[in-house]
C-alpha positions as a printed NumPy array, in Angstrom:
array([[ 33.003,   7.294, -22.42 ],
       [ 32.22 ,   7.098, -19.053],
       [ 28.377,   8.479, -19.214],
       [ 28.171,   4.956, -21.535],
       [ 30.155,   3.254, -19.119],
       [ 28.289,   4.238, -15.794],
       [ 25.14 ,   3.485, -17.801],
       [ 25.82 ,   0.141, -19.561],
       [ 26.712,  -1.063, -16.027],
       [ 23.619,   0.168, -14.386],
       [ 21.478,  -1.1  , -16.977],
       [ 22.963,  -4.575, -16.596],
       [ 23.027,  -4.306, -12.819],
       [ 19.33 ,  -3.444, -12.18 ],
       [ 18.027,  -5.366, -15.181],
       [ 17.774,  -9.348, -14.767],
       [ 20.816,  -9.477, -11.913],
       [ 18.925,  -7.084,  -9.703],
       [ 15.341,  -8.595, -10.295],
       [ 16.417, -12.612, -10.165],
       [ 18.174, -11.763,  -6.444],
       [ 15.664,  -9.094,  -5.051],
       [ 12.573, -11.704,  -6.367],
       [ 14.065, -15.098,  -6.513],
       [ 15.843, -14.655,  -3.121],
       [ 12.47 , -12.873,  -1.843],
       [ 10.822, -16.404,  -2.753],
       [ 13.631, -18.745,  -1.418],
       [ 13.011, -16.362,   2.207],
       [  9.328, -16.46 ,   1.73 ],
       [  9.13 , -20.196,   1.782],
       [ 12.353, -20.759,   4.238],
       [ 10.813, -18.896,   6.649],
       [  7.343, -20.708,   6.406],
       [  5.507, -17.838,   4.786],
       [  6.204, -15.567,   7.469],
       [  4.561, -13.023,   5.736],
       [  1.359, -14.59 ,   6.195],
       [  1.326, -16.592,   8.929],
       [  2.517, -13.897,  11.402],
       [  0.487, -10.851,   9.796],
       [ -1.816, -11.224,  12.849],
       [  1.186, -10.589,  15.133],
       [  2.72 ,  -8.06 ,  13.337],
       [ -0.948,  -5.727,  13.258],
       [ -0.759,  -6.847,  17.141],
       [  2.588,  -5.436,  17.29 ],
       [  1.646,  -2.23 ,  15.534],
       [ -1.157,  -1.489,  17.87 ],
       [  0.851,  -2.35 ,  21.215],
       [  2.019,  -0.257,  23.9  ],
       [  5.85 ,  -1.542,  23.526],
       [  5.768,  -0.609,  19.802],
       [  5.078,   2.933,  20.735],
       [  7.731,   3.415,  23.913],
       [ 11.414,   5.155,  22.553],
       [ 13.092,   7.113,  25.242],
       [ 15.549,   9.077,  24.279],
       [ 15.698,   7.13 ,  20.607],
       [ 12.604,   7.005,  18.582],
       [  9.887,   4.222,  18.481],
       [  9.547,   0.86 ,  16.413],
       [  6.274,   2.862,  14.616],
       [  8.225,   5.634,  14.28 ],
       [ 10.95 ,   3.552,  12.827],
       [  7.916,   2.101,  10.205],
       [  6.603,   5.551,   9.225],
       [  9.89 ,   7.188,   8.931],
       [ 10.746,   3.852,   6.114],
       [  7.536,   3.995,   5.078],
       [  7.713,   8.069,   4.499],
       [ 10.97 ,   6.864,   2.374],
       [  9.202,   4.431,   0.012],
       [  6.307,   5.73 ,  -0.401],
       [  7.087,   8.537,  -2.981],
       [  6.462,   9.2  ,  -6.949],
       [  7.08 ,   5.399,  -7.258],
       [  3.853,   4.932,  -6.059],
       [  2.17 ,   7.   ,  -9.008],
       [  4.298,   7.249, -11.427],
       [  5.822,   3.622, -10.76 ],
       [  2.627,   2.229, -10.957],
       [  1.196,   3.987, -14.085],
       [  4.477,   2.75 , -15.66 ],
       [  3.63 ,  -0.69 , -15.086],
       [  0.167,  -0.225, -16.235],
       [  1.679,   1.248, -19.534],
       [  4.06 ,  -1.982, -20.319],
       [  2.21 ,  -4.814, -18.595],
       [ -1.299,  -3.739, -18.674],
       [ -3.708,  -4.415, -15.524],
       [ -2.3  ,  -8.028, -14.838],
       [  1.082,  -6.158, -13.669],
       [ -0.553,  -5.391, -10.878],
       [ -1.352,  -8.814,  -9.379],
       [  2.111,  -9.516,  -9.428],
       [  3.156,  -6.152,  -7.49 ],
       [  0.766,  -7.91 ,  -4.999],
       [  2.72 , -10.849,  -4.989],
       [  6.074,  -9.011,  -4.61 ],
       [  4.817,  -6.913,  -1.689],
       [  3.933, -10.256,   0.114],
       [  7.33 , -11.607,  -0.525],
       [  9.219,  -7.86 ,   0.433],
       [  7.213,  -8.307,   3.585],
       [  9.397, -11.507,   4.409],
       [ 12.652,  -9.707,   3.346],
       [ 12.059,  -7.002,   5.182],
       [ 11.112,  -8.786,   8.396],
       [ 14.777, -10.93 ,   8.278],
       [ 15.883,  -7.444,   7.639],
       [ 14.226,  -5.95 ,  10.865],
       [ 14.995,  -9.087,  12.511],
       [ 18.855,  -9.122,  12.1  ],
       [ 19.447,  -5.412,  12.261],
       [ 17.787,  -5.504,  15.49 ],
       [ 20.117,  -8.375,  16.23 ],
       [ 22.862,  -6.942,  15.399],
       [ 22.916,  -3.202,  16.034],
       [ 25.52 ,  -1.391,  17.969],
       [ 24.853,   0.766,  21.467],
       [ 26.572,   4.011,  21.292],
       [ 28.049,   5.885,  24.065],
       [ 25.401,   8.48 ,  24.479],
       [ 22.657,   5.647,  24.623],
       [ 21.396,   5.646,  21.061],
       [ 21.696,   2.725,  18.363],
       [ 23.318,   2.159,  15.109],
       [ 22.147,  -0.303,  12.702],
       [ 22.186,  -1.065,   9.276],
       [ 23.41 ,  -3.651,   6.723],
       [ 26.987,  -2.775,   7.168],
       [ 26.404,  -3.715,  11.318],
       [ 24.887,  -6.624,  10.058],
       [ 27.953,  -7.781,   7.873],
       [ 30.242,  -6.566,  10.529],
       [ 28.837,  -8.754,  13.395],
       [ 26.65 , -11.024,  11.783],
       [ 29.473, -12.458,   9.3  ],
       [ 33.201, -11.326,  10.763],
       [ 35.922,  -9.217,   9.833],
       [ 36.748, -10.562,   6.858],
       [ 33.204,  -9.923,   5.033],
       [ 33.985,  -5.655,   6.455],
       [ 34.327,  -5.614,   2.535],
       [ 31.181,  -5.837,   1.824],
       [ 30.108,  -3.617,   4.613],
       [ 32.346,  -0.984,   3.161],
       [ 30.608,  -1.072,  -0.188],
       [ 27.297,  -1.325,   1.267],
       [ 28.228,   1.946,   3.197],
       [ 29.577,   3.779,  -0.11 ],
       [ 26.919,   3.09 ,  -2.435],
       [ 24.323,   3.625,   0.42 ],
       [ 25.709,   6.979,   1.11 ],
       [ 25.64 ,   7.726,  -2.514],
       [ 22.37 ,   6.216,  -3.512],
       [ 20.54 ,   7.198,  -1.395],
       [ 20.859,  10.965,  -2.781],
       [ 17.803,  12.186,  -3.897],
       [ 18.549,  12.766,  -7.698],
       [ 15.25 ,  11.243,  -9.546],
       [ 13.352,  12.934,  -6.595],
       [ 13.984,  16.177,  -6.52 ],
       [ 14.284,  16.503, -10.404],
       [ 11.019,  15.226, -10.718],
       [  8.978,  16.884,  -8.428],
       [ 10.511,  19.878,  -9.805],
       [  9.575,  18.781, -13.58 ],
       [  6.232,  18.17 , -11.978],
       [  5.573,  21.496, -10.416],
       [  7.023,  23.237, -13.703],
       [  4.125,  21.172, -15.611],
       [  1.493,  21.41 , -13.305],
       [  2.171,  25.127, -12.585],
       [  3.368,  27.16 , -14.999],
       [  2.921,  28.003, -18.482],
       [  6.035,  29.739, -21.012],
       [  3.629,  32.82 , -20.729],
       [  3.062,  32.599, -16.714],
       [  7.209,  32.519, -16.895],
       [  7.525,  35.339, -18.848],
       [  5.386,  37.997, -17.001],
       [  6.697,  36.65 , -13.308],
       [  8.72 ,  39.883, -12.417],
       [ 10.419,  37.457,  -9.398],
       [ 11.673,  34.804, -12.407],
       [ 12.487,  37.792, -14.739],
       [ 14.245,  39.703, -12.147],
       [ 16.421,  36.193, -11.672],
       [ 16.595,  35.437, -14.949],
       [ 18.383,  38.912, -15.704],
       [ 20.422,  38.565, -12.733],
       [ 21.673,  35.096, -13.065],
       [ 21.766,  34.917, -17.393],
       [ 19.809,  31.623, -17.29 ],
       [ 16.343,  30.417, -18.696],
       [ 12.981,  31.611, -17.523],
       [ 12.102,  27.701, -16.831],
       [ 15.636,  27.148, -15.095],
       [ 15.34 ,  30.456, -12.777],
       [ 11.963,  28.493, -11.62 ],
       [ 13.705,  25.335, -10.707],
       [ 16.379,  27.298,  -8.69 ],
       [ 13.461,  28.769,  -6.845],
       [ 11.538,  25.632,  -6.741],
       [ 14.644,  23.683,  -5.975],
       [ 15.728,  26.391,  -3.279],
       [ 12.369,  26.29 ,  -1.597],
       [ 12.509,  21.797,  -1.284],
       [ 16.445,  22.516,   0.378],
       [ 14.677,  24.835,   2.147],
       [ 12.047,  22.312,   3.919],
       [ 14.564,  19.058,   3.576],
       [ 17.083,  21.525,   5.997],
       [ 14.364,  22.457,   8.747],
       [ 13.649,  19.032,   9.338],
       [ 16.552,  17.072,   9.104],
       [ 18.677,  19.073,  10.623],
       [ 16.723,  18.15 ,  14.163],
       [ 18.243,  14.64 ,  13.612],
       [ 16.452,  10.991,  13.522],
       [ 13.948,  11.951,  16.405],
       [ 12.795,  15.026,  14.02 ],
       [ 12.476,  13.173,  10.828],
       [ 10.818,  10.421,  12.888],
       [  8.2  ,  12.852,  14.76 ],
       [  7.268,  14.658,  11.181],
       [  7.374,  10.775,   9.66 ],
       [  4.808,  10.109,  12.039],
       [  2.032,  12.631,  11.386],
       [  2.601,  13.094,   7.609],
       [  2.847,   9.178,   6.567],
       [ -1.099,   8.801,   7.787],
       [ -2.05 ,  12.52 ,   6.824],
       [ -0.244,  11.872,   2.781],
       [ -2.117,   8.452,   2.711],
       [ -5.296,   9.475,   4.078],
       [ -5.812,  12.219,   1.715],
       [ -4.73 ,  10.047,  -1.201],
       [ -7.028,   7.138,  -0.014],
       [-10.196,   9.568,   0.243],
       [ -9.038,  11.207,  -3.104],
       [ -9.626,   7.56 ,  -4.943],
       [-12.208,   6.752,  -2.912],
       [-14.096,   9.192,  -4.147],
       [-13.279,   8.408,  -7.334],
       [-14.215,   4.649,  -7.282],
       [-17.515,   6.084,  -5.868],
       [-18.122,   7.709,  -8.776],
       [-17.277,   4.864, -10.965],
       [-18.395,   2.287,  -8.806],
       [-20.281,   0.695, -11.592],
       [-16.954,   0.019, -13.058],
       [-15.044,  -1.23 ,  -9.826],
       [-15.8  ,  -5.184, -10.707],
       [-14.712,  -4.609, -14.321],
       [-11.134,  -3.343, -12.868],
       [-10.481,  -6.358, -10.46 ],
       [-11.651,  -8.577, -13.129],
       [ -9.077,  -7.303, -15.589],
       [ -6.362,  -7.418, -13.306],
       [ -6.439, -11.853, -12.311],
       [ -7.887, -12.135, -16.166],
       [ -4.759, -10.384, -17.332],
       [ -2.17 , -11.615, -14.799],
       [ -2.737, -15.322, -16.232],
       [ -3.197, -14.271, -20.031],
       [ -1.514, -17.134, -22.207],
       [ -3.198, -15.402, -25.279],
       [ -0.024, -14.16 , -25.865],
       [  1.934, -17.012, -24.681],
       [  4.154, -17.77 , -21.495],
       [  6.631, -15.633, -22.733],
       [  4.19 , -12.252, -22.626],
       [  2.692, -13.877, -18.919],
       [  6.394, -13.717, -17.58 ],
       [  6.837, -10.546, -19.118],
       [  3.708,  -9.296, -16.97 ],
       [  4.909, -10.431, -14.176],
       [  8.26 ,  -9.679, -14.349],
       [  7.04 ,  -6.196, -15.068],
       [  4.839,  -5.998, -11.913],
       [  7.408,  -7.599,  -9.241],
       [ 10.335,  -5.531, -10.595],
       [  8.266,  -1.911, -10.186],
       [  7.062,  -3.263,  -6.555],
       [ 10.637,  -3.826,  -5.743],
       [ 11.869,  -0.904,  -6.52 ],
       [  8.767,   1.306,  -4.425],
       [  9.157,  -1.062,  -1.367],
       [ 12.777,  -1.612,  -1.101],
       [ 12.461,  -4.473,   0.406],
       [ 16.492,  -6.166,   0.278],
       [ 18.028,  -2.917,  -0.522],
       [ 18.811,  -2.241,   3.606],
       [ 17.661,   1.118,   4.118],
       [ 14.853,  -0.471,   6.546],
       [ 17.691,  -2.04 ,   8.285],
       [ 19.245,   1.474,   8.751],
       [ 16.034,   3.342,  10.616],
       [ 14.777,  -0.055,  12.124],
       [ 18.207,  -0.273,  13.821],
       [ 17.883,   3.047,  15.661],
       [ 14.568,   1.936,  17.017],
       [ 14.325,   1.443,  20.7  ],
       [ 12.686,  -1.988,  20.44 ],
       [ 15.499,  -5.133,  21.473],
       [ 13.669,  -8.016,  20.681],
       [ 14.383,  -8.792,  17.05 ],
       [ 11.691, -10.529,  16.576],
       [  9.111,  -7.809,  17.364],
       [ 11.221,  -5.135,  15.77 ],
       [ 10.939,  -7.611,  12.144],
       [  7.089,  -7.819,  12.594],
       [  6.282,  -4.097,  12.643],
       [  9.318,  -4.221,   9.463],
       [  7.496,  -6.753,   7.93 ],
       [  4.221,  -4.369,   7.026],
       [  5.924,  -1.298,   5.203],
       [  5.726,  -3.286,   1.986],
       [  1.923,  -3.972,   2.505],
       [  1.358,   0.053,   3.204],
       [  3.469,   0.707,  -0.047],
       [  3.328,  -1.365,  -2.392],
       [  0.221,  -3.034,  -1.109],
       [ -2.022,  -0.365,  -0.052],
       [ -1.015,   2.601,  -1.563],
       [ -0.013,   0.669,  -5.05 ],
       [ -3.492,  -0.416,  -5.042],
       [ -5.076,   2.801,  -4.685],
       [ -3.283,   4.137,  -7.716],
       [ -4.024,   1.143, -10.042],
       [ -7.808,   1.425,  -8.962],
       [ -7.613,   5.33 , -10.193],
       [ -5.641,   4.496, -13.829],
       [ -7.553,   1.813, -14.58 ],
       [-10.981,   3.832, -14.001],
       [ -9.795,   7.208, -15.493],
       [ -6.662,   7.032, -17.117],
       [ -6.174,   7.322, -21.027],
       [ -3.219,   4.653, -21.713],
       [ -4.44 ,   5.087, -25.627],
       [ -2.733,   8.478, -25.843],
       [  0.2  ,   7.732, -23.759],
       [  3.59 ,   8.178, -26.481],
       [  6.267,   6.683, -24.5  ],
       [  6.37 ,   6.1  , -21.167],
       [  5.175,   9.091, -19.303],
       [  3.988,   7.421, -15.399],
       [  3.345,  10.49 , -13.733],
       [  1.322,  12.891, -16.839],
       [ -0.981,   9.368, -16.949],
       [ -1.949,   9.731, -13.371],
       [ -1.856,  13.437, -13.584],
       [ -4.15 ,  13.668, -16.597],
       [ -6.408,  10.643, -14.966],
       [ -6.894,  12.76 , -11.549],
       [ -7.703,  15.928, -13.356],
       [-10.683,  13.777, -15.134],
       [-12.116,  12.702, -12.224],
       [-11.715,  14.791,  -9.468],
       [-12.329,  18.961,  -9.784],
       [ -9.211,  20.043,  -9.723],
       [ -7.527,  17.056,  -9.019],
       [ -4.443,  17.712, -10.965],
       [ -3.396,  19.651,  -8.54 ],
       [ -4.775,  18.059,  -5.886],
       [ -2.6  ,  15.019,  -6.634],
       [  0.347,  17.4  ,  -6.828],
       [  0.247,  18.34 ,  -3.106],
       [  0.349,  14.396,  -2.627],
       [  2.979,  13.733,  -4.666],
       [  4.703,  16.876,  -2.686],
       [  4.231,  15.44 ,   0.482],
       [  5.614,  12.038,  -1.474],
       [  8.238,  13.135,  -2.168],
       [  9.705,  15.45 ,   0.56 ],
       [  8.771,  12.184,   2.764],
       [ 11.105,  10.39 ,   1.094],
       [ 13.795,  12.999,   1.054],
       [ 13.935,  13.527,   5.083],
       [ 14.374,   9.63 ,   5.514],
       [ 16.905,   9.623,   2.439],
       [ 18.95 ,  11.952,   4.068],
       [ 19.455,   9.995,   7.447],
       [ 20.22 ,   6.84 ,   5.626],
       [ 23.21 ,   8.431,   3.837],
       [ 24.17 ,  10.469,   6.946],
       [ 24.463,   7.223,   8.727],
       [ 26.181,   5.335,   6.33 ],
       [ 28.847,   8.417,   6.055],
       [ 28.988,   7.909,   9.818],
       [ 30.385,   4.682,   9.514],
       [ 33.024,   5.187,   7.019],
       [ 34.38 ,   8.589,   8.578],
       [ 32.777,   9.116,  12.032],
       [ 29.916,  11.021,  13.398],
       [ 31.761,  14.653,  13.511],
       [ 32.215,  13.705,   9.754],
       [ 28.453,  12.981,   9.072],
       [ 27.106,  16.526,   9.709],
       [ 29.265,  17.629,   6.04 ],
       [ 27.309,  15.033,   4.253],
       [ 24.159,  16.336,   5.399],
       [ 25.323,  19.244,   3.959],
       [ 25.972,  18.388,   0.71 ],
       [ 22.726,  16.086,   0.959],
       [ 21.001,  19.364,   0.852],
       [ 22.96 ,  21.024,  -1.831],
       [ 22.343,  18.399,  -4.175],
       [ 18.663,  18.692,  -4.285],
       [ 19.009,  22.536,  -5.432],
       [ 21.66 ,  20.976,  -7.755],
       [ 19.407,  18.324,  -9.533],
       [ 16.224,  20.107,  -9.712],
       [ 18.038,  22.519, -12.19 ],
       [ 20.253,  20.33 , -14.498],
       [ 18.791,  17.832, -16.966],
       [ 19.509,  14.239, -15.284],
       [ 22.078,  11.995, -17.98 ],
       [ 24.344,  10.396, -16.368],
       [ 22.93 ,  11.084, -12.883],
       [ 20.153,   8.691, -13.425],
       [ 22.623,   6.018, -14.076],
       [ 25.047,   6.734, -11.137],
       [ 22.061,   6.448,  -9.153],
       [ 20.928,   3.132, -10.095],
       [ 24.33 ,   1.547,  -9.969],
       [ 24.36 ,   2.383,  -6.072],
       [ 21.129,   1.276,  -5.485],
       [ 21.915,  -2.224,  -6.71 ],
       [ 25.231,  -2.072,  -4.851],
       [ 23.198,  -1.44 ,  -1.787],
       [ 20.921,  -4.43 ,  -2.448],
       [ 23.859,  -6.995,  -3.694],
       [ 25.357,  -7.298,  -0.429],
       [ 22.414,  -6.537,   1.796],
       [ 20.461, -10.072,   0.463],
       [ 23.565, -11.725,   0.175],
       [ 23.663, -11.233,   3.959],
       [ 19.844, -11.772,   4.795],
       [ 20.249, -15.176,   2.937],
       [ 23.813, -16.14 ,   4.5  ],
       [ 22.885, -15.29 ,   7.915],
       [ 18.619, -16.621,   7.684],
       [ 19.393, -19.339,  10.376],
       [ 19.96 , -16.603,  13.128],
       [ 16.554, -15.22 ,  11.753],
       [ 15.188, -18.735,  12.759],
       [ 16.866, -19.097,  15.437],
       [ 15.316, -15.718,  16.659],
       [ 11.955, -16.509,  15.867],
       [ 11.989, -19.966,  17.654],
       [ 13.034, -18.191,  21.018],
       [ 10.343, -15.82 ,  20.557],
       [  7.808, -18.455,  20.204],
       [  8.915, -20.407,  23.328],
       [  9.203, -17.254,  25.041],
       [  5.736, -16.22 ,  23.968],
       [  4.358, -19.782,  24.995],
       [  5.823, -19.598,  28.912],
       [  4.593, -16.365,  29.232],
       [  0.942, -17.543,  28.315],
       [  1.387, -20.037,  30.856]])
């Protein structure tokens, strides 16, 4: 009764409700803020590559603040997201994931924008931010509702369920065989001690071994996860960029036919407007949920950068959606649509497609693709955990935040053994109670964004002088 319940709900929730107010009020911030998304990319690759972007202190940096998001969205979404899209909508899904990235690049800069704002100095000289700040002294006391459940579901959805089960899942598939299992003395030795399955004693280990990593580097706190952020983000998307690179070089006679299939498909009325909006409600629905642009966790690490001017803090916010769902996004379609076999695909099975594709085209590249999606997804796991951990530490105080690190990292060993059910639903009803409230504030409080921006300008202007 209440696995239908929890589910019903968080089907509803994330269906239409969760795609018309992530999308729609994308658009209606897209155009209110004069395209910012467009019109100040310049700026915010200007941003990226200045000195001020890169100074932190004793807190951690505004690119550290990008790769550390970044390192959070960038995960088996990206794959196995993006195969899934290619598997309902066909190649025209993609040209609409384009078009969502450029309008998550606006959320997310009112989000950088207005956390920045809005954050809160602590006594030993660090910064809090995060939608519930935002609520808190963007809105007034009587909105700390909303803040509250903001801070509850964010603490609880941003566990790493889907994540860790699925990497596991992955390694069991990619790794071992019922025979392999079998003769393992380590797994049999577990197996005998513990009663359970040869295939379960392997997610233990493998599940053991992800706590394991998750624990050594979040445990050193936001300046850790921000330093390790920093080197693995270009090292996990430089090796997947050369991997497809490669393979577009060796299909490069196909390259034009790819594009070409992707705007041909994205405007097919063959079907009629009905399948078009389909397609492209398809597309903009998997890009939101990779870039997380309106959910506030950007607002979160963005607010414990050491950057103060909002403004500048929003513009380096502003390109995590093109890495993500732009770049990276990209890379993966380009791969599918060359090598992958969406004939033979029974179901919807994202990340055996890219799997099976990668392993065509690259020697080895099964596997090779399964140290990416490793680094994918333990990205996303150290930035997970400091989201929830600072979302506990504003319902029950910092002292109170270590525990839920704690059982942050128990519940990765926890899912990678158990089958999913009702977890998958739990965690998609706090995910859309994270993003309810956070763009009901970015479109309440878009003046101050405004406001922000037009004192950045003048200030920009007088100093050219």
């Amino acid at each position: 009764m209440v696995k239908c319940f929890i589910t019903t709900l968080a089907d509803f929730l994330c269906g239409y409700p969760l795609f018309i107010l992530l999308i729609g009020g994308g658009f209606f911030l897209f155009f209110y803020s004069g395209m910012v998304s467009v019109r100040k990319l310049p700026d915010a690759i200007r941003e990226l590559r200045g000195k001020k972007s890169r100074e932190s202190g004793s807190q951690i940096s505004s690119v550290q603040a990008l790769m550390s998001v970044v390192a959070a969205t960038v995960g088996m979404g990206n794959i196995a997201g993006v195969a899934i899209a290619l598997v309902m909508g066909g190649p025209g899904a993609i040209f609409w994931m384009w078009v969502s990235a450029l309008v998550g690049m606006s959320t997310k800069f009112h989000e950088g924008v207005l956390t920045t704002r809005h954050k809160l100095m602590r006594a030993d000289g660090g910064t809090d931010g995060g939608t519930m700040y935002i609520i808190d002294r963007g809105l007034g006391r009587r909105w700390h509702w909303l803040a509250i459940t903001f801070a509850v579901a964010g603490m609880l959805g941003t566990l790493c369920i889907m994540n860790a089960n699925q990497l596991t899942e992955a390694m069991v598939s990619a790794f071992t065989t019922p025979e392999w299992l079998r003769s393992n003395a380590v797994i049999s030795g577990l197996t005998s001690a513990i009663g359970w399955s040869h295939e379960s004693s392997f997610r233990l280990l493998v599940g053991l071994g992800i706590a394991l990593t998750v624990t050594i580097v979040v445990i050193g706190g936001i300046r850790r996860i921000a330093g390790v952020a920093q080197w693995l983000v270009p090292f996990m998307v430089g090796l997947y960029f050369i991997s497809v690179v490669y393979i577009i070089a060796t299909h490069i006679s196909e390259v034009p036919g790819v594009f070409r299939s992707i705007f041909a498909e994205a405007f097919n009325l063959r079907a009629g407007w009905g399948a078009l909006a389909g397609i492209a409600i398809i597309g903009a629905r998997r890009a939101a949920l990779v870039n997380d642009a309106g959910v506030g966790t950007a607002t979160i690490m963005h607010g414990a950068s050491a950057n103060a001017s909002p403004v500048r803090e929003g513009l380096i916010a502003m390109l995590g959606p093109s890495i993500d769902s732009g770049l990276v996004c990209t890379l993966t379609a380009v791969a599918l649509l060359l090598c992958g076999d969406f004939q033979a695909v029974e179901g919807v099975k994202g990340l055996d497609v890219a799997m099976k594709a990668f392993g065509k085209a690259i020697p080895m590249g099964e596997f090779l693709l399964m140290v990416i999606v490793l680094c994918f997804s333990l990205s996303s796991m150290f930035s997970y955990s400091f989201y929830g951990n600072r979302c506990a530490a504003y319902l029950f105080g910092e002292r109170k935040a270590r525990f839920y690190t704690w059982f942050f990292i128990i519940t990765l060993i926890v899912f990678a053994v158990i089958p999913l059910g009702v977890a998958i639903g739990f965690c998609d009803l706090f995910y859309a109670l994270m993003a309810f409230p956070t763009m009901i504030t970015l479109l309440l409080l878009r003046r101050q964004v405004r406001e922000e921006v037009k004192m950045f300008e003048e200030d920009s202007k007088s100093t050219a002088r």
